[in-house]
Every structure is written in structure tokens, then in C-alpha cells.
Amino acid sequence: CFFDGVDTWHLYYQYNPTANTGGNQHWGHAISKDLYHWVNEPIAIFPPDDNTQVYSGSAVIDVDNTSGFFPDQKNGVVAIYTLNSPGKEVQAISYSTDGGYTFTAYEGNPLIDINNPD
């Protein structure tokens, strides 16, 4: 969850758009002005393929552009999360140029892959 510095809180959560059970995990997205009333937004982060799921992670506003993704803005958002596929978990990054509503997967993903099947 983060505050955009203006008037909106953003909350991301593990979400399966096809069932009320685990599996097929994406990052759902909701916003709030008061932390009490929430509005669901479209899915924020999608898995890269049908055999992979988006697990937990973190999202931050990159006000100083330390990532290099946002040379001309102060409200870029970077998300770092686990991708899970059969027999493998890796760390990946996506970034948002619209304040956290939509994300683009970093072309260099996976960012961390230790080639461990556990």
C-alpha cells in the first residue's frame, strides 16, 4: 500500500481473476481516498504466461528515479515481486508511468534467478 502524495492510497493484493481459490495469481489493485472506502481497479500486474503466477512483493514511488525508468517524472512506481512457475521462483520488476494503475514488465526479467527448483 502506498500514498501517491496527492490524495490517493493504492493497495495491491494477490488475486485470481478466474476463481475464489489460490492459483492463477495476479496483482489486484484498489484505491482509496480515506483508507475506509475502497474502489477496485483493473488488474495491475499480469503473469508473463499461463504457467506463471505473480506472488507477493512491494511497490514504491521512485521520486528520485533511482531505477532509471522515469527520467521525466516524479510519480513513477516500481514493483518488485516473486514470479512462481512449476519448480521455480524468481524475482521480477515491473514499472508504472501512470502513478501505479498499469505496469510494464522490465525487459531484463527475471532480475534474480538462482536456478533453484525449490
N, CA and C atoms as an extended XYZ file, in Angstrom:
354
Properties=species:S:1:pos:R:3:atomname:S:1:resname:S:1:resid:I:1 pbc="F F F"
N         0.853       -1.162        0.000 N   CYS     1
C         0.000        0.000        0.000 CA  CYS     1
C         0.911        1.242        0.000 C   CYS     1
N         0.592        2.224       -0.832 N   PHE     2
C         1.345        3.473       -0.802 CA  PHE     2
C         0.409        4.648       -1.073 C   PHE     2
N         0.832        5.819       -0.613 N   PHE     3
C         0.105        7.066       -0.838 CA  PHE     3
C         0.773        7.793       -1.989 C   PHE     3
N        -0.002        8.271       -2.936 N   ASP     4
C         0.580        8.885       -4.130 CA  ASP     4
C         1.091       10.310       -3.924 C   ASP     4
N         0.980       10.827       -2.703 N   GLY     5
C         1.463       12.167       -2.415 CA  GLY     5
C         0.463       13.262       -2.738 C   GLY     5
N        -0.673       12.896       -3.304 N   VAL     6
C        -1.701       13.880       -3.644 CA  VAL     6
C        -2.964       13.614       -2.830 C   VAL     6
N        -3.670       12.515       -3.170 N   ASP     7
C        -4.914       12.236       -2.454 CA  ASP     7
C        -5.362       10.779       -2.499 C   ASP     7
N        -4.536        9.869       -3.002 N   THR     8
C        -4.995        8.501       -3.213 CA  THR     8
C        -4.030        7.476       -2.635 C   THR     8
N        -4.600        6.502       -1.939 N   TRP     9
C        -3.876        5.324       -1.472 CA  TRP     9
C        -4.059        4.218       -2.499 C   TRP     9
N        -2.990        3.475       -2.770 N   HIS    10
C        -3.029        2.341       -3.694 CA  HIS    10
C        -2.706        1.073       -2.910 C   HIS    10
N        -3.536        0.060       -3.069 N   LEU    11
C        -3.344       -1.233       -2.416 CA  LEU    11
C        -3.270       -2.306       -3.492 C   LEU    11
N        -2.251       -3.143       -3.419 N   TYR    12
C        -2.101       -4.270       -4.340 CA  TYR    12
C        -2.235       -5.552       -3.539 C   TYR    12
N        -2.809       -6.571       -4.159 N   TYR    13
C        -3.071       -7.825       -3.445 CA  TYR    13
C        -3.050       -8.986       -4.432 C   TYR    13
N        -2.781      -10.195       -3.910 N   GLN    14
C        -2.803      -11.372       -4.762 CA  GLN    14
C        -4.247      -11.657       -5.148 C   GLN    14
N        -4.454      -11.881       -6.438 N   TYR    15
C        -5.810      -12.008       -6.956 CA  TYR    15
C        -5.860      -13.047       -8.064 C   TYR    15
N        -6.818      -13.945       -7.957 N   ASN    16
C        -7.082      -14.924       -9.001 CA  ASN    16
C        -8.356      -14.483       -9.715 C   ASN    16
N        -8.258      -13.991      -10.947 N   PRO    17
C        -9.447      -13.485      -11.627 CA  PRO    17
C       -10.399      -14.567      -12.125 C   PRO    17
N       -10.009      -15.834      -12.025 N   THR    18
C       -10.843      -16.911      -12.567 CA  THR    18
C       -11.494      -17.788      -11.508 C   THR    18
N       -11.144      -17.622      -10.227 N   ALA    19
C       -11.721      -18.475       -9.180 CA  ALA    19
C       -11.541      -17.816       -7.820 C   ALA    19
N       -12.278      -18.310       -6.835 N   ASN    20
C       -12.162      -17.814       -5.462 CA  ASN    20
C       -11.176      -18.638       -4.651 C   ASN    20
N       -10.219      -19.235       -5.315 N   THR    21
C        -9.184      -20.034       -4.663 CA  THR    21
C        -7.825      -19.558       -5.155 C   THR    21
N        -6.776      -20.066       -4.522 N   GLY    22
C        -5.427      -19.741       -4.972 CA  GLY    22
C        -5.165      -20.320       -6.349 C   GLY    22
N        -4.109      -19.860       -6.969 N   GLY    23
C        -3.766      -20.282       -8.322 CA  GLY    23
C        -4.068      -19.153       -9.292 C   GLY    23
N        -3.373      -19.127      -10.405 N   ASN    24
C        -3.575      -18.096      -11.422 CA  ASN    24
C        -3.425      -16.694      -10.822 C   ASN    24
N        -2.424      -16.518       -9.954 N   GLN    25
C        -2.271      -15.268       -9.202 CA  GLN    25
C        -1.811      -14.106      -10.078 C   GLN    25
N        -2.473      -12.985       -9.905 N   HIS    26
C        -2.156      -11.687      -10.491 CA  HIS    26
C        -2.018      -10.709       -9.326 C   HIS    26
N        -1.703       -9.456       -9.616 N   TRP    27
C        -1.797       -8.404       -8.601 CA  TRP    27
C        -3.066       -7.616       -8.860 C   TRP    27
N        -4.033       -7.757       -7.948 N   GLY    28
C        -5.210       -6.914       -7.987 CA  GLY    28
C        -4.846       -5.529       -7.484 C   GLY    28
N        -5.744       -4.574       -7.678 N   HIS    29
C        -5.443       -3.183       -7.334 CA  HIS    29
C        -6.714       -2.505       -6.852 C   HIS    29
N        -6.625       -1.801       -5.745 N   ALA    30
C        -7.736       -0.997       -5.241 CA  ALA    30
C        -7.186        0.356       -4.803 C   ALA    30
N        -8.035        1.379       -4.871 N   ILE    31
C        -7.628        2.722       -4.448 CA  ILE    31
C        -8.614        3.266       -3.424 C   ILE    31
N        -8.118        4.199       -2.595 N   SER    32
C        -8.955        4.815       -1.571 CA  SER    32
C        -8.490        6.241       -1.314 C   SER    32
N        -9.424        7.098       -0.986 N   LYS    33
C        -9.102        8.469       -0.574 CA  LYS    33
C        -9.010        8.579        0.944 C   LYS    33
N        -9.645        7.622        1.666 N   ASP    34
C        -9.748        7.734        3.125 CA  ASP    34
C        -9.325        6.476        3.884 C   ASP    34
N        -8.834        5.460        3.211 N   LEU    35
C        -8.438        4.165        3.791 CA  LEU    35
C        -9.623        3.386        4.370 C   LEU    35
N       -10.838        3.856        4.122 N   TYR    36
C       -12.038        3.157        4.589 CA  TYR    36
C       -12.882        2.681        3.404 C   TYR    36
N       -13.102        3.542        2.451 N   HIS    37
C       -13.858        3.207        1.249 CA  HIS    37
C       -12.861        2.889        0.132 C   HIS    37
N       -12.997        1.709       -0.458 N   TRP    38
C       -12.067        1.263       -1.489 CA  TRP    38
C       -12.805        1.027       -2.801 C   TRP    38
N       -12.136        1.305       -3.896 N   VAL    39
C       -12.667        1.073       -5.235 CA  VAL    39
C       -11.706        0.138       -5.958 C   VAL    39
N       -12.225       -0.983       -6.464 N   ASN    40
C       -11.393       -1.896       -7.237 CA  ASN    40
C       -11.056       -1.281       -8.583 C   ASN    40
N        -9.810       -1.445       -8.974 N   GLU    41
C        -9.308       -1.002      -10.269 CA  GLU    41
C        -9.009       -2.249      -11.109 C   GLU    41
N        -8.740       -2.090      -12.397 N   PRO    42
C        -8.329       -3.246      -13.200 CA  PRO    42
C        -7.052       -3.881      -12.648 C   PRO    42
N        -6.807       -5.118      -13.028 N   ILE    43
C        -5.611       -5.850      -12.601 CA  ILE    43
C        -4.371       -5.014      -12.908 C   ILE    43
N        -3.459       -4.947      -11.934 N   ALA    44
C        -2.259       -4.115      -12.084 CA  ALA    44
C        -1.108       -4.871      -12.741 C   ALA    44
N        -0.850       -6.104      -12.288 N   ILE    45
C         0.275       -6.874      -12.836 CA  ILE    45
C        -0.215       -8.260      -13.227 C   ILE    45
N         0.049       -8.616      -14.480 N   PHE    46
C        -0.330       -9.912      -15.030 CA  PHE    46
C         0.884      -10.834      -15.072 C   PHE    46
N         0.688      -12.149      -14.938 N   PRO    47
C         1.810      -13.069      -15.129 CA  PRO    47
C         2.263      -13.045      -16.595 C   PRO    47
N         3.532      -13.372      -16.842 N   PRO    48
C         4.038      -13.310      -18.215 CA  PRO    48
C         3.520      -14.424      -19.123 C   PRO    48
N         3.021      -15.521      -18.534 N   ASP    49
C         2.488      -16.625      -19.329 CA  ASP    49
C         1.511      -17.437      -18.474 C   ASP    49
N         0.868      -18.441      -19.085 N   ASP    50
C        -0.161      -19.226      -18.394 CA  ASP    50
C         0.387      -20.154      -17.316 C   ASP    50
N         1.686      -20.414      -17.303 N   ASN    51
C         2.283      -21.319      -16.318 CA  ASN    51
C         2.929      -20.585      -15.151 C   ASN    51
N         2.793      -19.285      -15.092 N   THR    52
C         3.463      -18.480      -14.072 CA  THR    52
C         2.426      -17.686      -13.289 C   THR    52
N         2.730      -17.468      -12.003 N   GLN    53
C         1.857      -16.684      -11.141 CA  GLN    53
C         2.642      -15.534      -10.520 C   GLN    53
N         1.955      -14.435      -10.241 N   VAL    54
C         2.564      -13.274       -9.599 CA  VAL    54
C         2.287      -13.371       -8.107 C   VAL    54
N         3.337      -13.534       -7.308 N   TYR    55
C         3.188      -13.660       -5.864 CA  TYR    55
C         3.487      -12.326       -5.179 C   TYR    55
N         3.770      -12.392       -3.901 N   SER    56
C         3.918      -11.177       -3.094 CA  SER    56
C         5.148      -10.365       -3.491 C   SER    56
N         5.126       -9.109       -3.071 N   GLY    57
C         6.216       -8.197       -3.362 CA  GLY    57
C         5.952       -6.841       -2.744 C   GLY    57
N         6.566       -5.825       -3.299 N   SER    58
C         6.429       -4.458       -2.795 CA  SER    58
C         6.360       -3.487       -3.966 C   SER    58
N         5.739       -2.338       -3.707 N   ALA    59
C         5.691       -1.268       -4.704 CA  ALA    59
C         6.063        0.042       -4.025 C   ALA    59
N         6.884        0.840       -4.697 N   VAL    60
C         7.328        2.123       -4.142 CA  VAL    60
C         7.288        3.199       -5.222 C   VAL    60
N         7.091        4.442       -4.791 N   ILE    61
C         7.204        5.581       -5.701 CA  ILE    61
C         8.686        5.927       -5.820 C   ILE    61
N         9.176        5.997       -7.038 N   ASP    62
C        10.593        6.254       -7.306 CA  ASP    62
C        10.794        7.743       -7.606 C   ASP    62
N        10.681        8.580       -6.574 N   VAL    63
C        10.719       10.039       -6.773 CA  VAL    63
C        12.065       10.546       -7.289 C   VAL    63
N        13.147        9.826       -7.010 N   ASP    64
C        14.470       10.252       -7.471 CA  ASP    64
C        14.937        9.504       -8.714 C   ASP    64
N        14.063        8.684       -9.299 N   ASN    65
C        14.382        7.907      -10.496 CA  ASN    65
C        15.634        7.050      -10.317 C   ASN    65
N        15.768        6.428       -9.163 N   THR    66
C        16.920        5.549       -8.947 CA  THR    66
C        16.882        4.332       -9.860 C   THR    66
N        15.703        3.966      -10.340 N   SER    67
C        15.574        2.826      -11.250 CA  SER    67
C        15.999        3.174      -12.674 C   SER    67
N        15.919        4.438      -13.041 N   GLY    68
C        16.202        4.850      -14.408 CA  GLY    68
C        15.013        4.723      -15.349 C   GLY    68
N        13.870        4.265      -14.862 N   PHE    69
C        12.682        4.100      -15.702 CA  PHE    69
C        11.930        5.404      -15.947 C   PHE    69
N        12.178        6.432      -15.128 N   PHE    70
C        11.333        7.631      -15.127 CA  PHE    70
C        12.148        8.921      -15.236 C   PHE    70
N        12.828        9.171      -16.338 N   PRO    71
C        13.682       10.357      -16.415 CA  PRO    71
C        12.926       11.683      -16.357 C   PRO    71
N        11.638       11.687      -16.700 N   ASP    72
C        10.903       12.950      -16.784 CA  ASP    72
C         9.702       13.028      -15.852 C   ASP    72
N         9.719       12.261      -14.765 N   GLN    73
C         8.579       12.324      -13.860 CA  GLN    73
C         8.988       12.005      -12.430 C   GLN    73
N         8.128       12.368      -11.480 N   LYS    74
C         8.392       12.156      -10.055 CA  LYS    74
C         7.435       11.146       -9.433 C   LYS    74
N         6.469       10.625      -10.202 N   ASN    75
C         5.487        9.716       -9.623 CA  ASN    75
C         5.547        8.316      -10.215 C   ASN    75
N         6.683        7.924      -10.777 N   GLY    76
C         6.822        6.562      -11.286 CA  GLY    76
C         6.815        5.564      -10.140 C   GLY    76
N         6.231        4.402      -10.384 N   VAL    77
C         6.121        3.367       -9.355 CA  VAL    77
C         6.869        2.126       -9.823 C   VAL    77
N         7.691        1.561       -8.936 N   VAL    78
C         8.411        0.324       -9.214 CA  VAL    78
C         7.852       -0.769       -8.318 C   VAL    78
N         7.523       -1.908       -8.914 N   ALA    79
C         7.050       -3.076       -8.168 CA  ALA    79
C         8.076       -4.190       -8.303 C   ALA    79
N         8.439       -4.783       -7.179 N   ILE    80
C         9.359       -5.920       -7.143 CA  ILE    80
C         8.587       -7.073       -6.525 C   ILE    80
N         8.584       -8.234       -7.185 N   TYR    81
C         7.715       -9.327       -6.752 CA  TYR    81
C         8.297      -10.673       -7.171 C   TYR    81
N         7.699      -11.722       -6.636 N   THR    82
C         8.093      -13.087       -6.962 CA  THR    82
C         7.217      -13.620       -8.081 C   THR    82
N         7.840      -14.210       -9.090 N   LEU    83
C         7.126      -14.971      -10.112 CA  LEU    83
C         7.317      -16.442       -9.799 C   LEU    83
N         6.223      -17.184       -9.758 N   ASN    84
C         6.261      -18.605       -9.446 CA  ASN    84
C         5.786      -19.390      -10.658 C   ASN    84
N         6.612      -20.336      -11.089 N   SER    85
C         6.223      -21.257      -12.154 CA  SER    85
C         6.562      -22.660      -11.676 C   SER    85
N         6.063      -23.703      -12.335 N   PRO    86
C         6.325      -25.058      -11.842 CA  PRO    86
C         7.814      -25.309      -11.604 C   PRO    86
N         8.169      -25.565      -10.345 N   GLY    87
C         9.540      -25.903       -9.987 CA  GLY    87
C        10.499      -24.738       -9.908 C   GLY    87
N        10.005      -23.488       -9.966 N   LYS    88
C        10.945      -22.372       -9.979 CA  LYS    88
C        10.279      -21.087       -9.487 C   LYS    88
N        11.025      -20.324       -8.683 N   GLU    89
C        10.610      -18.981       -8.289 CA  GLU    89
C        11.741      -18.016       -8.598 C   GLU    89
N        11.390      -16.847       -9.144 N   VAL    90
C        12.371      -15.813       -9.479 CA  VAL    90
C        11.825      -14.468       -9.022 C   VAL    90
N        12.705      -13.475       -8.969 N   GLN    91
C        12.296      -12.112       -8.627 CA  GLN    91
C        12.227      -11.282       -9.906 C   GLN    91
N        11.175      -10.473      -10.005 N   ALA    92
C        10.959       -9.667      -11.205 CA  ALA    92
C        10.589       -8.233      -10.819 C   ALA    92
N        10.685       -7.351      -11.792 N   ILE    93
C        10.327       -5.942      -11.615 CA  ILE    93
C         9.359       -5.535      -12.729 C   ILE    93
N         8.390       -4.726      -12.352 N   SER    94
C         7.553       -4.015      -13.316 CA  SER    94
C         7.530       -2.552      -12.903 C   SER    94
N         7.218       -1.679      -13.839 N   TYR    95
C         7.197       -0.252      -13.519 CA  TYR    95
C         5.951        0.395      -14.116 C   TYR    95
N         5.514        1.458      -13.464 N   SER    96
C         4.310        2.169      -13.873 CA  SER    96
C         4.634        3.636      -14.117 C   SER    96
N         4.254        4.124      -15.278 N   THR    97
C         4.446        5.539      -15.598 CA  THR    97
C         3.167        6.352      -15.402 C   THR    97
N         2.090        5.695      -14.940 N   ASP    98
C         0.820        6.402      -14.732 CA  ASP    98
C         0.393        6.415      -13.263 C   ASP    98
N         1.367        6.405      -12.361 N   GLY    99
C         1.058        6.523      -10.940 CA  GLY    99
C         0.614        5.246      -10.266 C   GLY    99
N         0.823        4.097      -10.893 N   GLY   100
C         0.509        2.819      -10.259 CA  GLY   100
C        -0.741        2.129      -10.750 C   GLY   100
N        -1.320        2.600      -11.842 N   TYR   101
C        -2.541        1.982      -12.371 CA  TYR   101
C        -2.247        0.838      -13.331 C   TYR   101
N        -1.255        1.013      -14.200 N   THR   102
C        -0.845       -0.052      -15.115 CA  THR   102
C         0.669       -0.217      -15.015 C   THR   102
N         1.146       -1.430      -15.275 N   PHE   103
C         2.565       -1.734      -15.134 CA  PHE   103
C         3.100       -2.390      -16.398 C   PHE   103
N         4.368       -2.136      -16.663 N   THR   104
C         5.100       -2.759      -17.756 CA  THR   104
C         6.196       -3.620      -17.151 C   THR   104
N         6.277       -4.871      -17.578 N   ALA   105
C         7.328       -5.760      -17.080 CA  ALA   105
C         8.684       -5.304      -17.620 C   ALA   105
N         9.682       -5.293      -16.750 N   TYR   106
C        11.052       -4.954      -17.134 CA  TYR   106
C        11.555       -5.987      -18.132 C   TYR   106
N        12.156       -5.543      -19.227 N   GLU   107
C        12.628       -6.453      -20.275 CA  GLU   107
C        13.734       -7.380      -19.794 C   GLU   107
N        14.444       -7.009      -18.723 N   GLY   108
C        15.531       -7.832      -18.196 CA  GLY   108
C        15.091       -8.852      -17.159 C   GLY   108
N        13.775       -9.035      -16.973 N   ASN   109
C        13.296      -10.048      -16.020 CA  ASN   109
C        13.685      -11.440      -16.478 C   ASN   109
N        13.951      -12.363      -15.577 N   PRO   110
C        13.926      -12.173      -14.129 CA  PRO   110
C        15.157      -11.415      -13.652 C   PRO   110
N        14.941      -10.604      -12.642 N   LEU   111
C        16.023       -9.808      -12.080 CA  LEU   111
C        16.951      -10.667      -11.232 C   LEU   111
N        16.357      -11.571      -10.454 N   ILE   112
C        17.129      -12.508       -9.634 CA  ILE   112
C        16.642      -13.912       -9.932 C   ILE   112
N        17.548      -14.771      -10.350 N   ASP   113
C        17.240      -16.175      -10.637 CA  ASP   113
C        18.428      -17.006      -10.182 C   ASP   113
N        18.255      -17.718       -9.075 N   ILE   114
C        19.370      -18.517       -8.555 CA  ILE   114
C        19.314      -19.962       -9.041 C   ILE   114
N        18.426      -20.242      -10.016 N   ASN   115
C        18.305      -21.575      -10.613 CA  ASN   115
C        18.065      -22.668       -9.594 C   ASN   115
N        17.290      -22.357       -8.577 N   ASN   116
C        16.972      -23.336       -7.544 CA  ASN   116
C        15.542      -23.816       -7.751 C   ASN   116
N        15.330      -25.136       -7.924 N   PRO   117
C        13.976      -25.646       -8.157 CA  PRO   117
C        13.097      -25.621       -6.917 C   PRO   117
N        13.652      -25.290       -5.753 N   ASP   118
C        12.825      -25.247       -4.540 CA  ASP   118
C        12.221      -23.912       -4.434 C   ASP   118
